[in-house]
Amino acid sequence: MSQPPISRYPIPRVEDLPADIRERIQAVQEKAGFIPNVFLAMAHRPAEFRAFFAYHDALMEKDSGLTPAEREMIVVATSGANDCQYCVLAHGAILRIRARNPLIADQVAINHRKADINPRERAMLDFALKISLNAREIEEADYQALYPHGFSDEDIWDIAAIAAFFGLSNRMVNFMSMRANDEFYLMGRLPKAAN
């Protein structure tokens, strides 16, 4: 049985892409051992690829008051709420690895209020989901609920920006019918084999 296409839009050949995009994809492939389908699907439009990943990196790869695992939790929870299978699977794999917890991604994707997370993480995800689903209802009380957990105003910006950016990502992925890589399903669930 052949694999379904990874996107309803054409996937360019890596060797035909502009050098900067080709190098970025090859670096990801070298690190991960495969090319996540989002890189191939977004390469259909090089200018948008560059803008998308520049903002992604600005949010997800910087030093901030949010840990790498907390940032991934936001992605997984909001992507679950937006029914984005690709982002739940891809970022769920990253979350399992960053949190060193094989159970956390599934729990957070389905219902963070029933997940084995701490009060800080719950408050963060409550806010992120409100941004994702009902941003027009944000009020001062929502900020005040975060301060006792050690979040600064800059951290709150990061929570909101990650939720908003992945709202865009979720919608793009769903409209493209982007398929998740098979590799994501097992990543971070089982211990790595000894080298």
PDB file of C-alpha atoms in Angstrom:
ATOM      1  CA  MET A   1       0.000   0.000   0.000  1.00  0.00           C
ATOM      2  CA  SER A   2       1.454   3.371  -0.963  1.00  0.00           C
ATOM      3  CA  GLN A   3       1.694   6.252   1.503  1.00  0.00           C
ATOM      4  CA  PRO A   4      -0.859   9.034   1.105  1.00  0.00           C
ATOM      5  CA  PRO A   5       0.563  12.363  -0.074  1.00  0.00           C
ATOM      6  CA  ILE A   6       2.023  14.616   2.615  1.00  0.00           C
ATOM      7  CA  SER A   7       0.109  17.661   1.341  1.00  0.00           C
ATOM      8  CA  ARG A   8      -2.562  18.431  -1.206  1.00  0.00           C
ATOM      9  CA  TYR A   9      -0.107  20.958  -2.729  1.00  0.00           C
ATOM     10  CA  PRO A  10       2.981  20.035  -4.748  1.00  0.00           C
ATOM     11  CA  ILE A  11       6.102  19.161  -2.790  1.00  0.00           C
ATOM     12  CA  PRO A  12       9.243  20.593  -4.403  1.00  0.00           C
ATOM     13  CA  ARG A  13      12.348  18.500  -4.753  1.00  0.00           C
ATOM     14  CA  VAL A  14      14.885  19.524  -2.109  1.00  0.00           C
ATOM     15  CA  GLU A  15      17.627  19.880  -4.724  1.00  0.00           C
ATOM     16  CA  ASP A  16      15.480  22.413  -6.631  1.00  0.00           C
ATOM     17  CA  LEU A  17      14.947  24.738  -3.655  1.00  0.00           C
ATOM     18  CA  PRO A  18      16.800  28.009  -3.024  1.00  0.00           C
ATOM     19  CA  ALA A  19      20.115  27.379  -1.272  1.00  0.00           C
ATOM     20  CA  ASP A  20      19.076  28.819   2.122  1.00  0.00           C
ATOM     21  CA  ILE A  21      15.953  26.663   2.295  1.00  0.00           C
ATOM     22  CA  ARG A  22      17.769  23.584   1.045  1.00  0.00           C
ATOM     23  CA  GLU A  23      20.474  24.070   3.701  1.00  0.00           C
ATOM     24  CA  ARG A  24      17.869  24.526   6.449  1.00  0.00           C
ATOM     25  CA  ILE A  25      16.057  21.337   5.428  1.00  0.00           C
ATOM     26  CA  GLN A  26      19.291  19.365   5.201  1.00  0.00           C
ATOM     27  CA  ALA A  27      20.367  20.570   8.666  1.00  0.00           C
ATOM     28  CA  VAL A  28      17.027  19.430  10.127  1.00  0.00           C
ATOM     29  CA  GLN A  29      17.339  16.082   8.357  1.00  0.00           C
ATOM     30  CA  GLU A  30      20.840  15.593   9.733  1.00  0.00           C
ATOM     31  CA  LYS A  31      19.723  16.383  13.288  1.00  0.00           C
ATOM     32  CA  ALA A  32      16.413  14.470  13.274  1.00  0.00           C
ATOM     33  CA  GLY A  33      17.300  11.642  10.890  1.00  0.00           C
ATOM     34  CA  PHE A  34      14.347  12.525   8.628  1.00  0.00           C
ATOM     35  CA  ILE A  35      12.704  15.596   7.119  1.00  0.00           C
ATOM     36  CA  PRO A  36       9.565  16.678   8.973  1.00  0.00           C
ATOM     37  CA  ASN A  37       6.816  17.083   6.403  1.00  0.00           C
ATOM     38  CA  VAL A  38       6.108  20.682   7.453  1.00  0.00           C
ATOM     39  CA  PHE A  39       9.447  21.740   5.948  1.00  0.00           C
ATOM     40  CA  LEU A  40       8.661  20.113   2.620  1.00  0.00           C
ATOM     41  CA  ALA A  41       5.075  21.351   2.488  1.00  0.00           C
ATOM     42  CA  MET A  42       5.938  24.950   3.396  1.00  0.00           C
ATOM     43  CA  ALA A  43       8.765  24.964   0.817  1.00  0.00           C
ATOM     44  CA  HIS A  44       6.025  25.136  -1.823  1.00  0.00           C
ATOM     45  CA  ARG A  45       6.176  28.911  -1.178  1.00  0.00           C
ATOM     46  CA  PRO A  46       9.762  29.895  -0.349  1.00  0.00           C
ATOM     47  CA  ALA A  47       9.050  33.436   0.904  1.00  0.00           C
ATOM     48  CA  GLU A  48       6.384  32.147   3.274  1.00  0.00           C
ATOM     49  CA  PHE A  49       8.677  29.294   4.359  1.00  0.00           C
ATOM     50  CA  ARG A  50      11.282  31.858   5.399  1.00  0.00           C
ATOM     51  CA  ALA A  51       8.786  34.047   7.264  1.00  0.00           C
ATOM     52  CA  PHE A  52       7.094  31.094   8.965  1.00  0.00           C
ATOM     53  CA  PHE A  53      10.294  29.541  10.262  1.00  0.00           C
ATOM     54  CA  ALA A  54      11.814  32.897  11.243  1.00  0.00           C
ATOM     55  CA  TYR A  55       8.855  33.573  13.525  1.00  0.00           C
ATOM     56  CA  HIS A  56       8.814  29.958  14.736  1.00  0.00           C
ATOM     57  CA  ASP A  57      12.462  30.204  15.722  1.00  0.00           C
ATOM     58  CA  ALA A  58      12.010  33.619  17.341  1.00  0.00           C
ATOM     59  CA  LEU A  59       9.353  32.109  19.616  1.00  0.00           C
ATOM     60  CA  MET A  60      10.549  28.569  20.174  1.00  0.00           C
ATOM     61  CA  GLU A  61      14.350  28.762  20.154  1.00  0.00           C
ATOM     62  CA  LYS A  62      15.084  31.764  22.370  1.00  0.00           C
ATOM     63  CA  ASP A  63      16.053  32.068  26.001  1.00  0.00           C
ATOM     64  CA  SER A  64      13.040  33.203  28.006  1.00  0.00           C
ATOM     65  CA  GLY A  65      11.168  32.651  31.231  1.00  0.00           C
ATOM     66  CA  LEU A  66       9.455  29.662  29.609  1.00  0.00           C
ATOM     67  CA  THR A  67      11.287  26.361  29.494  1.00  0.00           C
ATOM     68  CA  PRO A  68      11.546  24.518  26.167  1.00  0.00           C
ATOM     69  CA  ALA A  69       9.102  21.919  27.532  1.00  0.00           C
ATOM     70  CA  GLU A  70       6.612  24.617  28.570  1.00  0.00           C
ATOM     71  CA  ARG A  71       6.715  26.123  25.079  1.00  0.00           C
ATOM     72  CA  GLU A  72       6.014  22.699  23.558  1.00  0.00           C
ATOM     73  CA  MET A  73       3.160  22.155  26.025  1.00  0.00           C
ATOM     74  CA  ILE A  74       1.512  25.310  24.726  1.00  0.00           C
ATOM     75  CA  VAL A  75       1.812  24.040  21.157  1.00  0.00           C
ATOM     76  CA  VAL A  76       0.409  20.611  22.001  1.00  0.00           C
ATOM     77  CA  ALA A  77      -2.520  21.895  24.083  1.00  0.00           C
ATOM     78  CA  THR A  78      -3.595  24.568  21.608  1.00  0.00           C
ATOM     79  CA  SER A  79      -3.074  22.285  18.612  1.00  0.00           C
ATOM     80  CA  GLY A  80      -5.231  19.661  20.294  1.00  0.00           C
ATOM     81  CA  ALA A  81      -7.963  22.254  20.817  1.00  0.00           C
ATOM     82  CA  ASN A  82      -7.652  23.238  17.134  1.00  0.00           C
ATOM     83  CA  ASP A  83      -7.832  19.593  15.969  1.00  0.00           C
ATOM     84  CA  CYS A  84      -4.426  19.762  14.307  1.00  0.00           C
ATOM     85  CA  GLN A  85      -3.189  16.209  14.097  1.00  0.00           C
ATOM     86  CA  TYR A  86       0.169  17.105  12.537  1.00  0.00           C
ATOM     87  CA  CYS A  87       1.126  19.635  15.226  1.00  0.00           C
ATOM     88  CA  VAL A  88      -0.061  17.425  18.091  1.00  0.00           C
ATOM     89  CA  LEU A  89       2.009  14.523  16.782  1.00  0.00           C
ATOM     90  CA  ALA A  90       5.124  16.494  15.821  1.00  0.00           C
ATOM     91  CA  HIS A  91       5.248  18.751  18.867  1.00  0.00           C
ATOM     92  CA  GLY A  92       4.003  15.960  21.110  1.00  0.00           C
ATOM     93  CA  ALA A  93       7.137  14.043  20.154  1.00  0.00           C
ATOM     94  CA  ILE A  94       9.295  17.072  20.971  1.00  0.00           C
ATOM     95  CA  LEU A  95       7.432  17.605  24.256  1.00  0.00           C
ATOM     96  CA  ARG A  96       7.969  13.989  25.328  1.00  0.00           C
ATOM     97  CA  ILE A  97      11.690  14.389  24.667  1.00  0.00           C
ATOM     98  CA  ARG A  98      12.061  17.811  26.315  1.00  0.00           C
ATOM     99  CA  ALA A  99       9.971  16.880  29.358  1.00  0.00           C
ATOM    100  CA  ARG A 100      11.523  13.396  29.539  1.00  0.00           C
ATOM    101  CA  ASN A 101       7.998  12.089  30.033  1.00  0.00           C
ATOM    102  CA  PRO A 102       6.419   9.597  27.605  1.00  0.00           C
ATOM    103  CA  LEU A 103       2.877  10.313  28.867  1.00  0.00           C
ATOM    104  CA  ILE A 104       2.676  14.094  29.006  1.00  0.00           C
ATOM    105  CA  ALA A 105       1.927  14.935  25.372  1.00  0.00           C
ATOM    106  CA  ASP A 106      -1.133  12.700  25.114  1.00  0.00           C
ATOM    107  CA  GLN A 107      -2.500  14.024  28.407  1.00  0.00           C
ATOM    108  CA  VAL A 108      -1.980  17.684  27.481  1.00  0.00           C
ATOM    109  CA  ALA A 109      -3.373  17.261  23.953  1.00  0.00           C
ATOM    110  CA  ILE A 110      -6.603  15.724  25.202  1.00  0.00           C
ATOM    111  CA  ASN A 111      -7.312  17.654  28.413  1.00  0.00           C
ATOM    112  CA  HIS A 112      -4.603  19.576  30.234  1.00  0.00           C
ATOM    113  CA  ARG A 113      -6.805  19.856  33.321  1.00  0.00           C
ATOM    114  CA  LYS A 114      -6.582  16.099  33.792  1.00  0.00           C
ATOM    115  CA  ALA A 115      -2.876  15.925  32.914  1.00  0.00           C
ATOM    116  CA  ASP A 116      -0.110  15.247  35.401  1.00  0.00           C
ATOM    117  CA  ILE A 117       1.215  18.814  35.326  1.00  0.00           C
ATOM    118  CA  ASN A 118       1.985  21.346  38.034  1.00  0.00           C
ATOM    119  CA  PRO A 119      -0.121  24.431  38.904  1.00  0.00           C
ATOM    120  CA  ARG A 120       2.225  26.752  36.953  1.00  0.00           C
ATOM    121  CA  GLU A 121       1.798  24.682  33.791  1.00  0.00           C
ATOM    122  CA  ARG A 122      -1.960  24.488  34.261  1.00  0.00           C
ATOM    123  CA  ALA A 123      -2.264  28.278  34.635  1.00  0.00           C
ATOM    124  CA  MET A 124      -0.079  28.748  31.549  1.00  0.00           C
ATOM    125  CA  LEU A 125      -2.206  26.365  29.480  1.00  0.00           C
ATOM    126  CA  ASP A 126      -5.470  27.888  30.724  1.00  0.00           C
ATOM    127  CA  PHE A 127      -4.226  31.248  29.393  1.00  0.00           C
ATOM    128  CA  ALA A 128      -2.845  29.783  26.148  1.00  0.00           C
ATOM    129  CA  LEU A 129      -6.127  28.059  25.369  1.00  0.00           C
ATOM    130  CA  LYS A 130      -8.079  31.231  26.044  1.00  0.00           C
ATOM    131  CA  ILE A 131      -5.778  33.055  23.610  1.00  0.00           C
ATOM    132  CA  SER A 132      -6.240  30.274  21.070  1.00  0.00           C
ATOM    133  CA  LEU A 133     -10.007  29.945  21.343  1.00  0.00           C
ATOM    134  CA  ASN A 134     -11.382  33.183  22.850  1.00  0.00           C
ATOM    135  CA  ALA A 135      -8.727  35.896  22.700  1.00  0.00           C
ATOM    136  CA  ARG A 136     -11.347  38.649  22.591  1.00  0.00           C
ATOM    137  CA  GLU A 137     -12.326  37.683  26.148  1.00  0.00           C
ATOM    138  CA  ILE A 138      -8.863  38.222  27.670  1.00  0.00           C
ATOM    139  CA  GLU A 139      -9.061  40.588  30.621  1.00  0.00           C
ATOM    140  CA  GLU A 140      -6.910  41.754  33.517  1.00  0.00           C
ATOM    141  CA  ALA A 141      -7.916  38.770  35.675  1.00  0.00           C
ATOM    142  CA  ASP A 142      -6.264  36.454  33.134  1.00  0.00           C
ATOM    143  CA  TYR A 143      -2.922  38.221  33.627  1.00  0.00           C
ATOM    144  CA  GLN A 144      -3.359  38.306  37.383  1.00  0.00           C
ATOM    145  CA  ALA A 145      -3.839  34.518  37.434  1.00  0.00           C
ATOM    146  CA  LEU A 146      -0.349  34.074  35.933  1.00  0.00           C
ATOM    147  CA  TYR A 147       1.742  36.383  38.131  1.00  0.00           C
ATOM    148  CA  PRO A 148       1.650  34.178  41.272  1.00  0.00           C
ATOM    149  CA  HIS A 149       3.195  31.373  39.208  1.00  0.00           C
ATOM    150  CA  GLY A 150       6.254  33.465  38.393  1.00  0.00           C
ATOM    151  CA  PHE A 151       5.294  34.589  34.886  1.00  0.00           C
ATOM    152  CA  SER A 152       6.443  38.077  33.886  1.00  0.00           C
ATOM    153  CA  ASP A 153       4.676  40.283  31.361  1.00  0.00           C
ATOM    154  CA  GLU A 154       7.279  39.195  28.782  1.00  0.00           C
ATOM    155  CA  ASP A 155       6.560  35.534  29.564  1.00  0.00           C
ATOM    156  CA  ILE A 156       2.848  36.214  29.118  1.00  0.00           C
ATOM    157  CA  TRP A 157       3.595  37.767  25.713  1.00  0.00           C
ATOM    158  CA  ASP A 158       5.487  34.573  24.817  1.00  0.00           C
ATOM    159  CA  ILE A 159       2.581  32.361  25.900  1.00  0.00           C
ATOM    160  CA  ALA A 160       0.164  34.420  23.801  1.00  0.00           C
ATOM    161  CA  ALA A 161       2.473  34.628  20.783  1.00  0.00           C
ATOM    162  CA  ILE A 162       3.103  30.872  20.746  1.00  0.00           C
ATOM    163  CA  ALA A 163      -0.632  30.152  21.013  1.00  0.00           C
ATOM    164  CA  ALA A 164      -1.384  32.654  18.239  1.00  0.00           C
ATOM    165  CA  PHE A 165       1.410  31.518  15.930  1.00  0.00           C
ATOM    166  CA  PHE A 166       0.390  27.897  16.220  1.00  0.00           C
ATOM    167  CA  GLY A 167      -3.210  28.894  15.565  1.00  0.00           C
ATOM    168  CA  LEU A 168      -1.915  30.020  12.169  1.00  0.00           C
ATOM    169  CA  SER A 169       0.148  26.859  11.802  1.00  0.00           C
ATOM    170  CA  ASN A 170      -2.802  24.626  12.766  1.00  0.00           C
ATOM    171  CA  ARG A 171      -5.017  26.234  10.172  1.00  0.00           C
ATOM    172  CA  MET A 172      -2.405  26.046   7.415  1.00  0.00           C
ATOM    173  CA  VAL A 173      -1.619  22.413   8.182  1.00  0.00           C
ATOM    174  CA  ASN A 174      -5.293  21.448   8.255  1.00  0.00           C
ATOM    175  CA  PHE A 175      -6.137  23.231   5.019  1.00  0.00           C
ATOM    176  CA  MET A 176      -3.165  21.564   3.272  1.00  0.00           C
ATOM    177  CA  SER A 177      -4.170  18.150   4.653  1.00  0.00           C
ATOM    178  CA  MET A 178      -0.581  17.775   5.824  1.00  0.00           C
ATOM    179  CA  ARG A 179       0.282  14.275   6.909  1.00  0.00           C
ATOM    180  CA  ALA A 180       2.461  13.689   9.973  1.00  0.00           C
ATOM    181  CA  ASN A 181       5.673  11.732   9.566  1.00  0.00           C
ATOM    182  CA  ASP A 182       5.447   8.175  10.883  1.00  0.00           C
ATOM    183  CA  GLU A 183       8.621   8.828  12.920  1.00  0.00           C
ATOM    184  CA  PHE A 184       6.749  11.179  15.265  1.00  0.00           C
ATOM    185  CA  TYR A 185       4.504   8.469  16.675  1.00  0.00           C
ATOM    186  CA  LEU A 186       7.196   6.679  18.674  1.00  0.00           C
ATOM    187  CA  MET A 187       9.643   9.498  19.394  1.00  0.00           C
ATOM    188  CA  GLY A 188      10.133  10.034  23.108  1.00  0.00           C
ATOM    189  CA  ARG A 189       7.926   7.107  24.082  1.00  0.00           C
ATOM    190  CA  LEU A 190      10.604   4.454  24.434  1.00  0.00           C
ATOM    191  CA  PRO A 191      14.154   4.745  25.757  1.00  0.00           C
ATOM    192  CA  LYS A 192      16.779   5.206  23.059  1.00  0.00           C
ATOM    193  CA  ALA A 193      18.771   2.094  22.259  1.00  0.00           C
ATOM    194  CA  ALA A 194      22.322   2.173  23.580  1.00  0.00           C
ATOM    195  CA  ASN A 195      24.856   3.064  20.904  1.00  0.00           C
TER     196      ASN A 195
END
